[in-house]
mmCIF file of C-alpha atoms in Angstrom:
data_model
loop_
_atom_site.group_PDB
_atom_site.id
_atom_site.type_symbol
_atom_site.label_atom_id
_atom_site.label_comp_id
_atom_site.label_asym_id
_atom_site.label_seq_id
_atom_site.Cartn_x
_atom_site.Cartn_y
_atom_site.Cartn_z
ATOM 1 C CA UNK J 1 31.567 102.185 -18.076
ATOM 2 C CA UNK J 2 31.928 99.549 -20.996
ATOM 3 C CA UNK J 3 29.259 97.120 -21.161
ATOM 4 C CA UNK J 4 29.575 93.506 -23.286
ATOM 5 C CA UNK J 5 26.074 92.007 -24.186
ATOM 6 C CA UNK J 6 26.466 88.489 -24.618
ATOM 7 C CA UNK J 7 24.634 85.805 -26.346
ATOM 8 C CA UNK J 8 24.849 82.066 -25.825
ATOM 9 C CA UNK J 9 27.241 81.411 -28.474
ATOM 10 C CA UNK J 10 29.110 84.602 -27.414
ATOM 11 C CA UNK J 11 29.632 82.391 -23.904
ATOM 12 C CA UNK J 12 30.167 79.255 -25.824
ATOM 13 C CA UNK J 13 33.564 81.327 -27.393
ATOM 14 C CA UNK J 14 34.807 83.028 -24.768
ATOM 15 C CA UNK J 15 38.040 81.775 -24.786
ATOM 16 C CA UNK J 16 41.488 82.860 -22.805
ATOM 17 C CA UNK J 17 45.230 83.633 -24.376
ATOM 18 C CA UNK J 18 48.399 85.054 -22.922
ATOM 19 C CA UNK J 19 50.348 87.339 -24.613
ATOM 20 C CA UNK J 20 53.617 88.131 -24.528
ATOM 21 C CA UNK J 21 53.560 91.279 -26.502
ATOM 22 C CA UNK J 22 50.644 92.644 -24.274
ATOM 23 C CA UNK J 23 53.236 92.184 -20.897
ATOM 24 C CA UNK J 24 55.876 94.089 -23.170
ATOM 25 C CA UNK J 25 53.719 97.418 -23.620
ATOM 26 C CA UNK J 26 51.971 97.215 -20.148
ATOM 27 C CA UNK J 27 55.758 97.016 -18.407
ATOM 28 C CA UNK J 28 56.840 99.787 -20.083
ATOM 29 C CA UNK J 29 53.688 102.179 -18.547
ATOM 30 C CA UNK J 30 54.638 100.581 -15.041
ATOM 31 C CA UNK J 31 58.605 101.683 -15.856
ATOM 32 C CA UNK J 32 57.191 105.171 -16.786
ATOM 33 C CA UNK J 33 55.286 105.441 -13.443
ATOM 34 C CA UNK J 34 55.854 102.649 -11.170
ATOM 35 C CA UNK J 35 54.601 105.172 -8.079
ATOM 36 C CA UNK J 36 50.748 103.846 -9.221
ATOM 37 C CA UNK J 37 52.255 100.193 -9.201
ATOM 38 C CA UNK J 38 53.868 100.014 -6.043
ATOM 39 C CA UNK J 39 53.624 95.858 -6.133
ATOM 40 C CA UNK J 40 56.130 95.565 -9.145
ATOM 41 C CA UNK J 41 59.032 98.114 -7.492
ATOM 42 C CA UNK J 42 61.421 95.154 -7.257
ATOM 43 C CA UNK J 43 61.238 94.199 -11.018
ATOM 44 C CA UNK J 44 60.982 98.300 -11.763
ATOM 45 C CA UNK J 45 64.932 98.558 -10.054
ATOM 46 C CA UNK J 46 65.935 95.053 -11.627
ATOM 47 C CA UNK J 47 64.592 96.553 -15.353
ATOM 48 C CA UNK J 48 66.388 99.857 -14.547
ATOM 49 C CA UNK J 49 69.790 98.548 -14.109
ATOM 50 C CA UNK J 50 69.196 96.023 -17.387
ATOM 51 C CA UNK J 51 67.908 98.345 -19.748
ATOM 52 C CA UNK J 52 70.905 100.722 -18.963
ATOM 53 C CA UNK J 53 72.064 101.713 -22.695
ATOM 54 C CA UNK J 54 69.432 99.521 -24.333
ATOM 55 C CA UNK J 55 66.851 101.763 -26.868
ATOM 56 C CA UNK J 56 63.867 101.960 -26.536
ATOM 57 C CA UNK J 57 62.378 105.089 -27.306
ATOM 58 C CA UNK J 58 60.183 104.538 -29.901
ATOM 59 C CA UNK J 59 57.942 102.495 -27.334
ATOM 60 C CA UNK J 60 58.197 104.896 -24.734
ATOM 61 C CA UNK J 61 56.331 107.628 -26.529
ATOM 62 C CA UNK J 62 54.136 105.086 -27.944
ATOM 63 C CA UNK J 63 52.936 104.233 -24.042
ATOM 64 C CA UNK J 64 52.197 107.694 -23.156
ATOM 65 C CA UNK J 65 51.242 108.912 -19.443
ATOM 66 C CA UNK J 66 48.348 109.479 -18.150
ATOM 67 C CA UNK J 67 47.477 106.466 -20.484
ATOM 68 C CA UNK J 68 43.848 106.756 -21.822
ATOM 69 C CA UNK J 69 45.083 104.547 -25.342
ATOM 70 C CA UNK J 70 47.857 102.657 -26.424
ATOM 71 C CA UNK J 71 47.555 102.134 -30.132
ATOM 72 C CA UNK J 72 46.165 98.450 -30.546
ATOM 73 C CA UNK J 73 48.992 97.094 -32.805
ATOM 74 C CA UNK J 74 50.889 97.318 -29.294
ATOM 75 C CA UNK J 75 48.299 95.574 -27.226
ATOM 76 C CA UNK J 76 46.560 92.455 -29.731
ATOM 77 C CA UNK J 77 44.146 90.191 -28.815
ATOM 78 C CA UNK J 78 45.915 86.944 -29.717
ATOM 79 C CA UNK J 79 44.373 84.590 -32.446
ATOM 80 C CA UNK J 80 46.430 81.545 -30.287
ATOM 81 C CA UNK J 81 45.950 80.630 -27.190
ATOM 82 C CA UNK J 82 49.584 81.394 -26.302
ATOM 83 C CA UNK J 83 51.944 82.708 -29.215
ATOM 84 C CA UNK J 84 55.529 83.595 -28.736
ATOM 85 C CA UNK J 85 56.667 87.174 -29.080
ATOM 86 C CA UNK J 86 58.374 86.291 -32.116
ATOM 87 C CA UNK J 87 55.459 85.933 -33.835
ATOM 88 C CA UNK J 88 53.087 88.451 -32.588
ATOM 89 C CA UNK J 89 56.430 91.229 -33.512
ATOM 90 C CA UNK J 90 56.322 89.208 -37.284
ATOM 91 C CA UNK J 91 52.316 90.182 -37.433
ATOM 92 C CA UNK J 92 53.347 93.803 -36.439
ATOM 93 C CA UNK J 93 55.894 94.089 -38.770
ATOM 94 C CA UNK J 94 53.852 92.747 -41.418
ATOM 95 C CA UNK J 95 50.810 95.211 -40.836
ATOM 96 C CA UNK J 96 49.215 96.968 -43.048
ATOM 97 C CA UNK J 97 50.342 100.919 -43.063
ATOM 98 C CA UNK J 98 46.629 101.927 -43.546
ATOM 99 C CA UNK J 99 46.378 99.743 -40.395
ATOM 100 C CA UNK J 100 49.410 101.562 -38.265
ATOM 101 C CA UNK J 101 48.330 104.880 -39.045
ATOM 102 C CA UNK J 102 44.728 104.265 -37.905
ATOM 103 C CA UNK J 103 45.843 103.596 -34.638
ATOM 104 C CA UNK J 104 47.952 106.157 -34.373
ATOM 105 C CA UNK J 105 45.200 108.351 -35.419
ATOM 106 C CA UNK J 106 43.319 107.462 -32.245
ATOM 107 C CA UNK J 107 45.917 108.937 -30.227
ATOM 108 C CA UNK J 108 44.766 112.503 -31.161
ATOM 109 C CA UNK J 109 47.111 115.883 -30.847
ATOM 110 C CA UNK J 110 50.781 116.467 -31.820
ATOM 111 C CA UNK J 111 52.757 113.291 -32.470
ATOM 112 C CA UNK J 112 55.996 112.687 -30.383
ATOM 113 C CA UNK J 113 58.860 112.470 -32.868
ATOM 114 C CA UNK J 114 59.786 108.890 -33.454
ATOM 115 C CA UNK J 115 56.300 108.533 -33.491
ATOM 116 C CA UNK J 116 55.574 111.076 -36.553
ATOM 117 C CA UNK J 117 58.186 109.167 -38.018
ATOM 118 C CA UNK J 118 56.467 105.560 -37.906
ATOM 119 C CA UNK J 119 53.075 107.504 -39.292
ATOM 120 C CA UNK J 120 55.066 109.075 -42.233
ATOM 121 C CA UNK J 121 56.726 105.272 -42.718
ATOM 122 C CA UNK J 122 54.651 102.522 -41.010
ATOM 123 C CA UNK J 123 57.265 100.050 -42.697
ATOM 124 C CA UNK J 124 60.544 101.215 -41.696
ATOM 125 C CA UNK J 125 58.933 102.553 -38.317
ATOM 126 C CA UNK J 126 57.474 99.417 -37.276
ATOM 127 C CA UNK J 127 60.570 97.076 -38.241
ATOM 128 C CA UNK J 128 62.383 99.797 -35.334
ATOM 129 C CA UNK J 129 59.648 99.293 -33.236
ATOM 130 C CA UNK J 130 59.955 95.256 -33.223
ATOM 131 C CA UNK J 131 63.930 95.670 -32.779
ATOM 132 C CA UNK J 132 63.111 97.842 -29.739
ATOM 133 C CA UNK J 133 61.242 95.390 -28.407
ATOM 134 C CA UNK J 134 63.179 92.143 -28.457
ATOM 135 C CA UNK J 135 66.228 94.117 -27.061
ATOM 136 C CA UNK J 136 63.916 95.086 -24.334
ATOM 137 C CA UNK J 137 62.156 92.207 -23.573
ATOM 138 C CA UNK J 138 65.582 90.380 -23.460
ATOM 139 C CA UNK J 139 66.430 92.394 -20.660
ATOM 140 C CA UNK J 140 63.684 93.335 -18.786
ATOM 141 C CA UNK J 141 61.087 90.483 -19.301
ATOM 142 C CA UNK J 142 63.036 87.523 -20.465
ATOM 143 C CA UNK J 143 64.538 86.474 -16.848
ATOM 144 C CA UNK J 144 61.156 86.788 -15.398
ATOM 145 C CA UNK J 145 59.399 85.149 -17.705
ATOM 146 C CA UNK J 146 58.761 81.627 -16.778
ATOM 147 C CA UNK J 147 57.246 82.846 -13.241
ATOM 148 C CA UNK J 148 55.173 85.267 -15.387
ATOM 149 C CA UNK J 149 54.017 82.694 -17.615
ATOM 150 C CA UNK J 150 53.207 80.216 -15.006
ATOM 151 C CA UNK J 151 50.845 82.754 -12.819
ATOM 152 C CA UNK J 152 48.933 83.395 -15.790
ATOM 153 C CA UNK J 153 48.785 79.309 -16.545
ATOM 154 C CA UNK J 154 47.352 79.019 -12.909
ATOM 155 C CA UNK J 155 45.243 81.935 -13.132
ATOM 156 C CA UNK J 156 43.657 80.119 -16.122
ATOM 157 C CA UNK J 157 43.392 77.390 -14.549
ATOM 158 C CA UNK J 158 41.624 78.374 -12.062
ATOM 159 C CA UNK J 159 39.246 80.170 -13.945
ATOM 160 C CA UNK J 160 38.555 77.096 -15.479
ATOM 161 C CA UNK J 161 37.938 75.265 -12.281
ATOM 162 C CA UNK J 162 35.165 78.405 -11.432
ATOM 163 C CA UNK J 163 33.444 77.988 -14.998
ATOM 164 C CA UNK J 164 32.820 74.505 -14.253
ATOM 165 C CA UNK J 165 31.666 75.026 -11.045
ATOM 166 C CA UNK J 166 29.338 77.650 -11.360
ATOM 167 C CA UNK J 167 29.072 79.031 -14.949
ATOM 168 C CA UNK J 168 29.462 82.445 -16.297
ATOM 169 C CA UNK J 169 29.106 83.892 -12.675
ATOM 170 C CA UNK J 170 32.058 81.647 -11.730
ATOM 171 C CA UNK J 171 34.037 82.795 -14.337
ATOM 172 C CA UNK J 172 34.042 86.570 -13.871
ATOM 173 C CA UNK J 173 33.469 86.506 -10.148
ATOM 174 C CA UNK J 174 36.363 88.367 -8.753
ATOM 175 C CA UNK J 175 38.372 88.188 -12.103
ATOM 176 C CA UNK J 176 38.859 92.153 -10.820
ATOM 177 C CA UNK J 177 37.096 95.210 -8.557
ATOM 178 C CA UNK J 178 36.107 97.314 -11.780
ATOM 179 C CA UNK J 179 34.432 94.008 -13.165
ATOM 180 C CA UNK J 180 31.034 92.288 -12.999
ATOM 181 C CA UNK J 181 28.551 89.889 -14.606
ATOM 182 C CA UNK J 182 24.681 90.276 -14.413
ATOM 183 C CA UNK J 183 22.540 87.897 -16.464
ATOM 184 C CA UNK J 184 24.078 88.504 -19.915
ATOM 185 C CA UNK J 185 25.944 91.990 -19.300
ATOM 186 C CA UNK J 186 29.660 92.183 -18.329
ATOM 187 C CA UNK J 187 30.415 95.909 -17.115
ATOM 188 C CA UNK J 188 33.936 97.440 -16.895
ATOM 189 C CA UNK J 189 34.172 100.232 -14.891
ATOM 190 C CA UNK J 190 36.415 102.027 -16.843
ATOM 191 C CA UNK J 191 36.741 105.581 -16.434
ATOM 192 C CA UNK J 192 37.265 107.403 -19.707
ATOM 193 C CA UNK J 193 34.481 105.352 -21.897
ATOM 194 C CA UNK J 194 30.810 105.165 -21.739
ATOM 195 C CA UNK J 195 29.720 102.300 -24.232
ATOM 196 C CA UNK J 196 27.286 99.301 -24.632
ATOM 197 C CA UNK J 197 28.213 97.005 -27.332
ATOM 198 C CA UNK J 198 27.197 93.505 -28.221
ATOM 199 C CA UNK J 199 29.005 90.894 -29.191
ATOM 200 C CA UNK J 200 28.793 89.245 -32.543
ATOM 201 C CA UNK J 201 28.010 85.904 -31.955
ATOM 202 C CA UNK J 202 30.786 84.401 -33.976
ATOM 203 C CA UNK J 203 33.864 85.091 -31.884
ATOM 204 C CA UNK J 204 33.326 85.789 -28.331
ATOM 205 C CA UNK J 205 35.747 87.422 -25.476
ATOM 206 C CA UNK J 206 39.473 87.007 -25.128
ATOM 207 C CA UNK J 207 40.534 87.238 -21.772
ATOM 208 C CA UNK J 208 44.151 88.028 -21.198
ATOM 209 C CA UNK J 209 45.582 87.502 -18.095
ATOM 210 C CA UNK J 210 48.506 90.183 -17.789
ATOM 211 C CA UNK J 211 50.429 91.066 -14.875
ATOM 212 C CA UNK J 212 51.773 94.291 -15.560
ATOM 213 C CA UNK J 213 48.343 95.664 -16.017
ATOM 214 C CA UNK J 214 47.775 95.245 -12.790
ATOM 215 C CA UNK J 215 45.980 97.418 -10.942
ATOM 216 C CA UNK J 216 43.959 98.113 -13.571
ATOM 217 C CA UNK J 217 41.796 96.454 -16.722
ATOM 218 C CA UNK J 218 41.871 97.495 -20.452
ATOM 219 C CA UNK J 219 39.344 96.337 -23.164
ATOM 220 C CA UNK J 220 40.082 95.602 -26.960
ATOM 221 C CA UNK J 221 37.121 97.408 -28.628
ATOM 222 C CA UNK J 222 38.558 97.705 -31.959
ATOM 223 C CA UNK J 223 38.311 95.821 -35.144
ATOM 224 C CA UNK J 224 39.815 93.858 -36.910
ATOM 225 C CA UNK J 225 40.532 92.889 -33.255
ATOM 226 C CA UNK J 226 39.136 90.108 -31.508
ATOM 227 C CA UNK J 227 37.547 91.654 -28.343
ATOM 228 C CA UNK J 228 39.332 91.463 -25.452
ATOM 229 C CA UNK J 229 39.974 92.289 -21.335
ATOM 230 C CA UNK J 230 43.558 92.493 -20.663
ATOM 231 C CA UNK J 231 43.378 92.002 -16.814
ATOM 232 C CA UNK J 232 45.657 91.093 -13.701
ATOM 233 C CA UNK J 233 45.543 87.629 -12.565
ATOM 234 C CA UNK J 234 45.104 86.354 -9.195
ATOM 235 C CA UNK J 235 48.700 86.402 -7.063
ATOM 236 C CA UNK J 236 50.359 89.166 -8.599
ATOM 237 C CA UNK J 237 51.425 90.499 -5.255
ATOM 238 C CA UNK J 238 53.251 87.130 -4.718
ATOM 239 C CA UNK J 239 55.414 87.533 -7.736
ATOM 240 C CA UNK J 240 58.317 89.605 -6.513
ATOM 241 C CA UNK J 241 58.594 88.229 -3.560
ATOM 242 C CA UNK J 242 60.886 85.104 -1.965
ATOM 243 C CA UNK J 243 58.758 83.321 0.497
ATOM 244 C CA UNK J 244 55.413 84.097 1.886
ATOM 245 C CA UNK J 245 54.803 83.477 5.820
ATOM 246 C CA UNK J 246 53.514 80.324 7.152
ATOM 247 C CA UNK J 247 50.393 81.501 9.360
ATOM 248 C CA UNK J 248 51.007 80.476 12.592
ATOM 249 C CA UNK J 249 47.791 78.162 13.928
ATOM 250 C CA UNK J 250 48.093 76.442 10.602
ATOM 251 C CA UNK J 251 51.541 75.270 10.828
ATOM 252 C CA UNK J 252 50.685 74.226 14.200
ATOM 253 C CA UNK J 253 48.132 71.530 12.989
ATOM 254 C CA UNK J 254 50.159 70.716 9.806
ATOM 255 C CA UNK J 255 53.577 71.623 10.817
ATOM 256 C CA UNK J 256 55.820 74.916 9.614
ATOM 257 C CA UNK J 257 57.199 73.399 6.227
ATOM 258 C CA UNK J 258 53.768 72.358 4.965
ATOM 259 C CA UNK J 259 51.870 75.392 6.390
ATOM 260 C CA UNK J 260 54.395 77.493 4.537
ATOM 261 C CA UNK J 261 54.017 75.917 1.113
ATOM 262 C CA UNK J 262 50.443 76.183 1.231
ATOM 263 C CA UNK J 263 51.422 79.985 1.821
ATOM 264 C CA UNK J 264 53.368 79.826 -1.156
ATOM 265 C CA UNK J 265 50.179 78.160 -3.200
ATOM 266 C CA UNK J 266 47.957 81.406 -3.402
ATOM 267 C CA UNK J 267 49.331 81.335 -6.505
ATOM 268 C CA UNK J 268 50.414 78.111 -8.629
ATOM 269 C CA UNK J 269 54.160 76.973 -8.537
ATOM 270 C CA UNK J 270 56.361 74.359 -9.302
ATOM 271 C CA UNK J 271 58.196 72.177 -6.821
ATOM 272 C CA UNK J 272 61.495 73.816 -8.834
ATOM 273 C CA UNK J 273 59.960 77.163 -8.048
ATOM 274 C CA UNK J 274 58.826 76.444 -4.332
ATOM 275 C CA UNK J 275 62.352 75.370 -3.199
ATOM 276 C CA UNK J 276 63.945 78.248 -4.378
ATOM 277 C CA UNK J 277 61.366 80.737 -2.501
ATOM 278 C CA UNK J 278 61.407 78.554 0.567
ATOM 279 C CA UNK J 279 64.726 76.930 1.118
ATOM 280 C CA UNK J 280 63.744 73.657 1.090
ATOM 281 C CA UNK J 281 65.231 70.827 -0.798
ATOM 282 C CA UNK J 282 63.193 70.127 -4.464
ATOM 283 C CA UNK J 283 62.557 66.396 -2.525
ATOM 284 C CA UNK J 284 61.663 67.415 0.256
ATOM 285 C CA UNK J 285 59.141 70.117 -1.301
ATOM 286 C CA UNK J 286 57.613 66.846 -3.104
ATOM 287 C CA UNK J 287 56.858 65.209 -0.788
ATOM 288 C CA UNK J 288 55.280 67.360 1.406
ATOM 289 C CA UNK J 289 53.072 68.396 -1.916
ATOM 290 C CA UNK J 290 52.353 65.081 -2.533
ATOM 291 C CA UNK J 291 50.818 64.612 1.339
ATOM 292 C CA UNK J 292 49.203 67.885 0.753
ATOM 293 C CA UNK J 293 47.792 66.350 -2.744
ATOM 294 C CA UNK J 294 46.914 63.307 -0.638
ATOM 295 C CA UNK J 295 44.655 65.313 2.084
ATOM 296 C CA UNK J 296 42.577 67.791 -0.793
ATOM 297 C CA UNK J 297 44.676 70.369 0.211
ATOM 298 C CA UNK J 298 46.539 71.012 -2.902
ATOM 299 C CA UNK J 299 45.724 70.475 -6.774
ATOM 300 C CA UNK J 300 48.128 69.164 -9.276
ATOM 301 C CA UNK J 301 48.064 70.182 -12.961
ATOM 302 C CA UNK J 302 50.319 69.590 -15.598
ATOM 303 C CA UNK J 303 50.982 72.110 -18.738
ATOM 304 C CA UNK J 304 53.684 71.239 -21.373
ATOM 305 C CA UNK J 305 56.485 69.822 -18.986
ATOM 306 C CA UNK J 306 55.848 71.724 -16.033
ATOM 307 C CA UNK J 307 53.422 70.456 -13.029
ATOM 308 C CA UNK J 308 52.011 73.107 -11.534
ATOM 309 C CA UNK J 309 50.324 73.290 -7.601
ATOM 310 C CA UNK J 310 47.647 75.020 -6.698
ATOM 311 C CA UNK J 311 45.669 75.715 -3.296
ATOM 312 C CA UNK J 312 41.795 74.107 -3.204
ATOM 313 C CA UNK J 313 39.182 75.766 -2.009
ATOM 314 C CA UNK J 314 38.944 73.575 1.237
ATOM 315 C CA UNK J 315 43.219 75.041 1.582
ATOM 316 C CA UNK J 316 41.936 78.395 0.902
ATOM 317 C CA UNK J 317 39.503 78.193 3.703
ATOM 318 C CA UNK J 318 42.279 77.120 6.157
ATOM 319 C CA UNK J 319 44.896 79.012 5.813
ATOM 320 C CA UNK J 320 42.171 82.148 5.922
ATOM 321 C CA UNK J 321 41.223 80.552 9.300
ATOM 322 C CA UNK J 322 45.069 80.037 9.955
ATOM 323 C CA UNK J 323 46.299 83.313 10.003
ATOM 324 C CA UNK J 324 43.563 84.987 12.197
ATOM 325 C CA UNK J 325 44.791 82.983 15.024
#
């Protein structure tokens, strides 16, 4: 169990960032043993078949199984909100060696080969390491990546929408199973440490929404790191799939098409996005969104060039009564 003590300011900080990198390293554990992470099989085949003849060994014995730590350089907390993988690989490359070693220090016993080679050469080691991972995430994250990106942009959101509402409680209520807030504590239920730190007061919690971690959460304990909970956000189930079912007393009362977009809306989409899962024409997924908007059943939010809809908490209410009928 890992326990945060926060202070006001600690709160007033808390902040969230995505993290491109971070989706890299916690793919390739779910590649290694996708058994454990049954609800990402149908990206696991896709990235087989794409990363046929691509290398990428160095970060496979970097992510070993069971996982108990991944060295941090792999997995930092972001100083942006949302940087591109680009940058976070020039940061890595640019790392101290003192730095690289450290972390590879944590990882205790006999070093796998490649990765006794990055500790004897931190510079030449880690300019393989970024190579490996742009080849990689070319063809195992970069056609998924907009749908990734926008989950963790609703998931945000929404947290947002539960701050505002009802504070710190809000915030971390159901953010994950392991997970909970009492008073000024924030336990993590995780298995391998037993810790109670406090916060410093000047920089808060990052929270990363990440959805290859899921099922599980890791924390960011280490400086020069900003601390951080890499977690899975809300809909991660829904990812992989094409088109979720329309329950059946709702689409009586609203009609199939509508029913079955508000389906689609546990997690946020696009009207691009929506047609392709559901069939329906991009116009005529409009405007059945923009009735939905109309009747509080669906929120609208824009980021960058991209509108995003999202169920409210009066749709989440029907479609829960919906489908028990």
């Amino acid at each position: 169990m890992l326990t945060w003590e926060f202070s006001a300011q600690d709160l007033a900080r808390t902040r969230f960032a995505r993290s491109p990198l971070c989706e890299l390293t916690t793919s390739v554990e779910v590649l290694k043993d996708p058994g454990r992470r049954a609800v990402h099989l149908p990206w696991v085949r896709r990235a087989r078949r794409e990363l046929a003849g691509v290398q990428w060994e160095l970060l496979s014995q970097l992510v070993r199984l069971p996982t108990v730590y991944v060295p941090d350089f792999l997995t930092p907390v972001p100083a942006d909100s949302s940087p591109a993988l680009a940058d976070q690989l020039a940061e890595l490359t640019a790392l101290d060696p003192a730095a690289v070693r450290r972390d590879l220090d944590r990882i205790g016993g006999e070093l796998p080969p490649l990765v006794a080679e990055l500790y004897a050469d931190p510079a030449a080691g880690t300019r393989r390491l970024a190579a490996e991972a742009r080849t990689y995430w070319q063809a195992a994250i970069a056609p998924h990546w907009g749908r990734i990106e926008r989950l963790a942009e609703g998931e945000i959101l929404r947290r947002a929408r539960q701050l505002a509402a009802s504070g710190p409680a809000g915030l971390f209520a159901d953010l994950h199973p392991s997970v909970g807030w009492e008073r000024d504590l924030l336990r993590i239920g995780h298995r391998h440490l037993e810790e109670h730190r406090r916060l410093d007061g000047a920089r808060g919690l990052v929270l990363v929404p990440t959805v290859f971690a899921w099922p599980g959460v890791f924390s960011q304990l280490n400086p020069p790191w900003q601390p951080g909970l890499v977690y899975p956000p809300r809909g991660v189930a829904t990812l992989w799939e094409s088109a979720a079912p329309a329950p059946d007393g709702l689409a009586r009362v609203l009609g199939r098409a509508r029913a079955r977009l508000l389906a689609e809306l546990d997690a946020p989409a696009s009207t691009t996005e929506l047609a392709a899962r559901t069939g329906l024409s991009a116009p005529t997924v409009s405007h059945h969104l923009s009735a939905l908007h109309d009747a509080g059943l669906a929120a609208r939010h824009r980021t960058g060039r991209t509108v995003l809809y999202l169920r409210t908490a009066a749709a989440e209410l029907l479609c829960g009564a919906g489908g028990s009928g």
